[in-house]
Coordinates of C-alpha atoms in Angstrom, one line a residue:
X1030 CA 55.6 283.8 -218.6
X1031 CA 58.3 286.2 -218.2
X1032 CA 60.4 283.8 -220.5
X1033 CA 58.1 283.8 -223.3
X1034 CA 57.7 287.7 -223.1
X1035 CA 61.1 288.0 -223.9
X1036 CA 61.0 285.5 -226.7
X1037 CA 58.1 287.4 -228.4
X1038 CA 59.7 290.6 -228.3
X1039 CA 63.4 288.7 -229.8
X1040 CA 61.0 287.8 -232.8
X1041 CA 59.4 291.0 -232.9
X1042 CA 62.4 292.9 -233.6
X1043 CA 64.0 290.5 -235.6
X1044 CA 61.1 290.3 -237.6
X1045 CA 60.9 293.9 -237.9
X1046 CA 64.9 294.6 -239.0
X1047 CA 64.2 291.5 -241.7
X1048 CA 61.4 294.1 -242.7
X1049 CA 63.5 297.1 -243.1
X1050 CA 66.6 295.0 -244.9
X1051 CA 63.7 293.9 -247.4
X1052 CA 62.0 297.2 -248.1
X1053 CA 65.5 298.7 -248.7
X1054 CA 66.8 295.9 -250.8
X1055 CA 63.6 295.9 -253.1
X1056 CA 63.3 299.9 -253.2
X1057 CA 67.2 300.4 -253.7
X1058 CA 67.3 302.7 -250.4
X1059 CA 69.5 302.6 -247.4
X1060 CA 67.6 303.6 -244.2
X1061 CA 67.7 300.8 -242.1
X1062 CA 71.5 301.4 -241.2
X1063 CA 72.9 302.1 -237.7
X1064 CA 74.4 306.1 -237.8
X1065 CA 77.5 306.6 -235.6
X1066 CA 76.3 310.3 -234.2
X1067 CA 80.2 311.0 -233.6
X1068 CA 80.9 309.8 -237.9
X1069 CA 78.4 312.4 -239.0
X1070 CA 79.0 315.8 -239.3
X1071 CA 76.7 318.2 -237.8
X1072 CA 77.1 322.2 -237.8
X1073 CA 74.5 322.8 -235.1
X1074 CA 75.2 324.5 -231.5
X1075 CA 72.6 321.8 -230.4
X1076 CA 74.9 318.9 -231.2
X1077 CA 75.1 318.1 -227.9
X1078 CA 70.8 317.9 -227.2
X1079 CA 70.5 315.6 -230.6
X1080 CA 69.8 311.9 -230.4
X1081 CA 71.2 309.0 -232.2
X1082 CA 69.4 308.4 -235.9
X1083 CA 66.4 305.7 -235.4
X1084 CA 64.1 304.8 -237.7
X1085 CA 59.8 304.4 -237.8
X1086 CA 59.1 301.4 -239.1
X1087 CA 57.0 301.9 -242.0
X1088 CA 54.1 299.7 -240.7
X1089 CA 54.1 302.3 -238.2
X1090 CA 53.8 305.0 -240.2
X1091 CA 50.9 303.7 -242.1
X1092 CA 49.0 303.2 -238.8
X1093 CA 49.7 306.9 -238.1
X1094 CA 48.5 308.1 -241.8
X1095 CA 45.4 305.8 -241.8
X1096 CA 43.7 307.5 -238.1
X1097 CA 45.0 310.9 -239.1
X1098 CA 42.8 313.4 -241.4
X1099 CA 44.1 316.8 -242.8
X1100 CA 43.4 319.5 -244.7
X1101 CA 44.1 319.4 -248.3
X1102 CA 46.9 321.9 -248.2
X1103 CA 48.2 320.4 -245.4
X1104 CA 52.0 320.0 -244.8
X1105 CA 53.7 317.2 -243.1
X1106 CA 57.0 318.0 -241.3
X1107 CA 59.2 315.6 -239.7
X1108 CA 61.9 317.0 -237.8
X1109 CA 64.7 315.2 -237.5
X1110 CA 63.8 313.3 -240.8
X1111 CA 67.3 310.8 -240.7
X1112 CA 67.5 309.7 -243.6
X1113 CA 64.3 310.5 -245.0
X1114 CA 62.1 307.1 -244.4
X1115 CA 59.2 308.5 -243.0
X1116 CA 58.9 311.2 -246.1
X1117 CA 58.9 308.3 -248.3
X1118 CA 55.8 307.0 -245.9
X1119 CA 54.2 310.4 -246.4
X1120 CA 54.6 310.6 -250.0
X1121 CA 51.9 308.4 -250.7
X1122 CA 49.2 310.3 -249.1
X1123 CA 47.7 313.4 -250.2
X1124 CA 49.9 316.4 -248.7
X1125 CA 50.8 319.4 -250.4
X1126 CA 54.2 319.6 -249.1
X1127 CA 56.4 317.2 -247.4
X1128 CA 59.2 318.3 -245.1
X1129 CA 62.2 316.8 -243.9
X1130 CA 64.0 319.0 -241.4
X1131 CA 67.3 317.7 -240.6
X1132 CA 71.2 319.2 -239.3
X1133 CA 73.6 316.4 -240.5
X1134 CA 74.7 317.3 -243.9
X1135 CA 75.5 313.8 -243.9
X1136 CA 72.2 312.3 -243.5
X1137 CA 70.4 315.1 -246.0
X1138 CA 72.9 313.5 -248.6
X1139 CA 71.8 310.2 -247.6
X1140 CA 68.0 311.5 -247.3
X1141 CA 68.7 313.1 -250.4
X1142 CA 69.9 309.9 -252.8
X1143 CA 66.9 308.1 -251.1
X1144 CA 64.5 309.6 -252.5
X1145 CA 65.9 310.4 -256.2
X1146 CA 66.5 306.9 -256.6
X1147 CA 63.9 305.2 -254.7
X1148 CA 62.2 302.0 -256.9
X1149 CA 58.5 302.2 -256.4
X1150 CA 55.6 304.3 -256.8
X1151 CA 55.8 307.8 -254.7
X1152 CA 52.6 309.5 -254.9
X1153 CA 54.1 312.9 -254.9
X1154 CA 58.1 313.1 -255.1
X1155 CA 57.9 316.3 -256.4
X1156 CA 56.9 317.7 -253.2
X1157 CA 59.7 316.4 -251.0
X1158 CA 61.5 319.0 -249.2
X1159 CA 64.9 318.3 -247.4
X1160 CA 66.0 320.7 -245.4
X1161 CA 69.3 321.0 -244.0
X1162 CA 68.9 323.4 -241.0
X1163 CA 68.5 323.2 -237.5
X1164 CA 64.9 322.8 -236.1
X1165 CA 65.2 325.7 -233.9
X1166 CA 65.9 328.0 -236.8
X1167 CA 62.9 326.1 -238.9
X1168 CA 60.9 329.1 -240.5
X1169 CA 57.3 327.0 -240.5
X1170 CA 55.1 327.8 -243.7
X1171 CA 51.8 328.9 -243.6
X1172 CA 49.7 326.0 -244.4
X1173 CA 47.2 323.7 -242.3
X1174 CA 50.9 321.9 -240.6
X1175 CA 51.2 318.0 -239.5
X1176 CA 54.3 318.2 -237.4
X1177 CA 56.0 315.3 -236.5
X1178 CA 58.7 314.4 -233.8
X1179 CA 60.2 310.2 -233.6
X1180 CA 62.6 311.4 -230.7
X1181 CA 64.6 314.0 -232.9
X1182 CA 66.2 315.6 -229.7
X1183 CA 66.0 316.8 -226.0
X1184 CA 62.8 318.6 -224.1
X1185 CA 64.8 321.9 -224.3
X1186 CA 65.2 322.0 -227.7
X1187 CA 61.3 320.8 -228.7
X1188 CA 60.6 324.1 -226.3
X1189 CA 62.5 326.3 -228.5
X1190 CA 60.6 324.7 -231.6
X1191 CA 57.2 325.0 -230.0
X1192 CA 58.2 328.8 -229.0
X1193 CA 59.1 329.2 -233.0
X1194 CA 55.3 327.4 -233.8
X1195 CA 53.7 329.2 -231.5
X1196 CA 54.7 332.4 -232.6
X1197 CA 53.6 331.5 -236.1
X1198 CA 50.3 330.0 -235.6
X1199 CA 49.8 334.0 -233.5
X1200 CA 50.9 335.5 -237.0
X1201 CA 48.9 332.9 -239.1
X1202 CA 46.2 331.1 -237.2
X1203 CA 45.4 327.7 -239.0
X1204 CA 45.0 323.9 -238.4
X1205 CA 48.1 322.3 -236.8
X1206 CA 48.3 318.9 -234.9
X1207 CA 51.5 317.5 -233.1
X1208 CA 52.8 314.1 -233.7
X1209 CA 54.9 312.9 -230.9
X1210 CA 56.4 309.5 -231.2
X1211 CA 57.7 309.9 -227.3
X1212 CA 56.1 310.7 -224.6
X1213 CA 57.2 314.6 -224.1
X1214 CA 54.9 315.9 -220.7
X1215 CA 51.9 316.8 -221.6
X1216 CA 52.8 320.6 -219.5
X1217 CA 55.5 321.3 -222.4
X1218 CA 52.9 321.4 -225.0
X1219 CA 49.9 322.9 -222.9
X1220 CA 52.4 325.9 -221.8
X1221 CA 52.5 327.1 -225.0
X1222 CA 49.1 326.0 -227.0
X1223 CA 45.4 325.9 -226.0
X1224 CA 44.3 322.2 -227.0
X1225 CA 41.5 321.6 -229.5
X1226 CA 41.8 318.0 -228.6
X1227 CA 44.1 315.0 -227.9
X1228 CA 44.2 311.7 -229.5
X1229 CA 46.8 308.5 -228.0
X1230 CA 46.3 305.5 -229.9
X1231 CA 49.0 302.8 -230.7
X1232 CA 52.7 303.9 -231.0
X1233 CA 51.7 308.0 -230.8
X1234 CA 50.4 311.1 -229.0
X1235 CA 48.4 313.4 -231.3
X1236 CA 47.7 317.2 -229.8
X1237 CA 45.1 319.2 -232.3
X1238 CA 46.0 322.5 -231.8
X1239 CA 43.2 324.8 -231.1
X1240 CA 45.2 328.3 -230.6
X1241 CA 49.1 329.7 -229.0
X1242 CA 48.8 331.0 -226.1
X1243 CA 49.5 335.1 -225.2
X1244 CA 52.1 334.3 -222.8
X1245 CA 55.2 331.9 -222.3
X1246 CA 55.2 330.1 -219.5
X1247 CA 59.0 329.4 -218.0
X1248 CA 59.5 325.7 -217.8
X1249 CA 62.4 323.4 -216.6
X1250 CA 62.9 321.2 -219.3
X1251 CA 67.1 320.8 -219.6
X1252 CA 66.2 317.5 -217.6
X1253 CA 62.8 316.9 -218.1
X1254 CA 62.2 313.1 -218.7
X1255 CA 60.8 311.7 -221.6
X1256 CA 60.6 308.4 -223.1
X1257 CA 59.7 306.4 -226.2
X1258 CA 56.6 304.9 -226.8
X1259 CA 56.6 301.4 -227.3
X1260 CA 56.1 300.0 -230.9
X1261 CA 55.9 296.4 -230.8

């Protein structure tokens, strides 16, 4: 039994890189590419709190767009958007802006090239956004917000984002939901945000935000685990 796990899961993911060598052969992209961290140059303090460049697969992604609802001004941010795959997922569904935060100059360029000379139909190009900035210093707009995290970087720098969030949706109360692609304790988010409500469904964690809370609770979160959520 254990045997034949190990076989399914060999095919799984070698069925899933023959998926990402197709989609960027056909669509003239490069996203499915290992990124040496150490080859890529990154002016950020937070360097050393970053992880390694992975990709969502964009059968994944689809899952994610097809349980989620928005509002029609809604934004979609991806932090730590790599070389811009999953904005290419977002920008054939109907958001108003599409965000790609991300501190390697090197992967914006990359990010950048995809998606001027990506070969398909993009539903809204126009309204990709790369940003080359660190997620800390992320000024977060004022629209309804999707913001979503596929293991961008450590617990201690996701609190210094939510801080930033939370201190925006105080200013400008509106509809926000948090995609996590890892599993980030529950107790980080829920220190800073009252819930509305919380989905978990194949591949992600979904918080609905419902308001920030008045005070900041000090957590411990230099070593707080975390893990990825399984996608095959």
């Amino acid at each position: 039994m254990r045997r034949l796990i190990h076989v399914r899961a060999y095919l799984t993911k070698h069925l899933d890189n023959f998926r990402a060598r197709f989609y960027d052969f056909v669509h003239h992209v490069d996203t499915f590419s290992s990124v040496n961290s150490t080859a890529v140059r990154i002016e950020s303090e937070n360097k050393k709190f970053g992880v390694s460049y992975q990709r969502t697969p964009i059968r994944t992604m689809n899952t994610l767009f097809d349980k989620l609802t928005w509002s029609e001004n809604a934004s979609f941010i991806d932090f730590g958007c790599g070389k811009g795959l999953t904005l290419l997922a977002a920008a054939n569904y109907s958001f108003n802006k599409i965000i790609g935060v991300e501190y390697s100059s090197d992967l914006v360029a990359i990010a950048t090239r995809n998606v001027l000379q990506y070969r398909g139909t993009l539903g809204s190009r126009k309204n990709i956004l790369i940003i080359h900035d660190d997620a800390t210093q992320f000024k977060f707009p004022r629209t309804a917000l999707i913001c979503y995290f596929y293991n961008p970087f450590k617990p201690i720098v996701m609190e210094n984002v939510l801080d930033n969030l939370a201190a925006s949706f105080k200013e400008y109360p509106r509809e926000i939901q948090l995609v996590f692609h890892s599993w980030y304790s529950q107790d980080l988010v829920r220190s800073k945000f009252n819930i509305d409500n919380f989905e978990s469904f194949p591949y992600f964690h979904v918080y609905h935000l419902a308001s920030a809370k008045e005070g900041r609770e000090a957590l411990s979160t230099e070593h707080r685990s975390w893990e990825m959520i399984d996608t095959k």
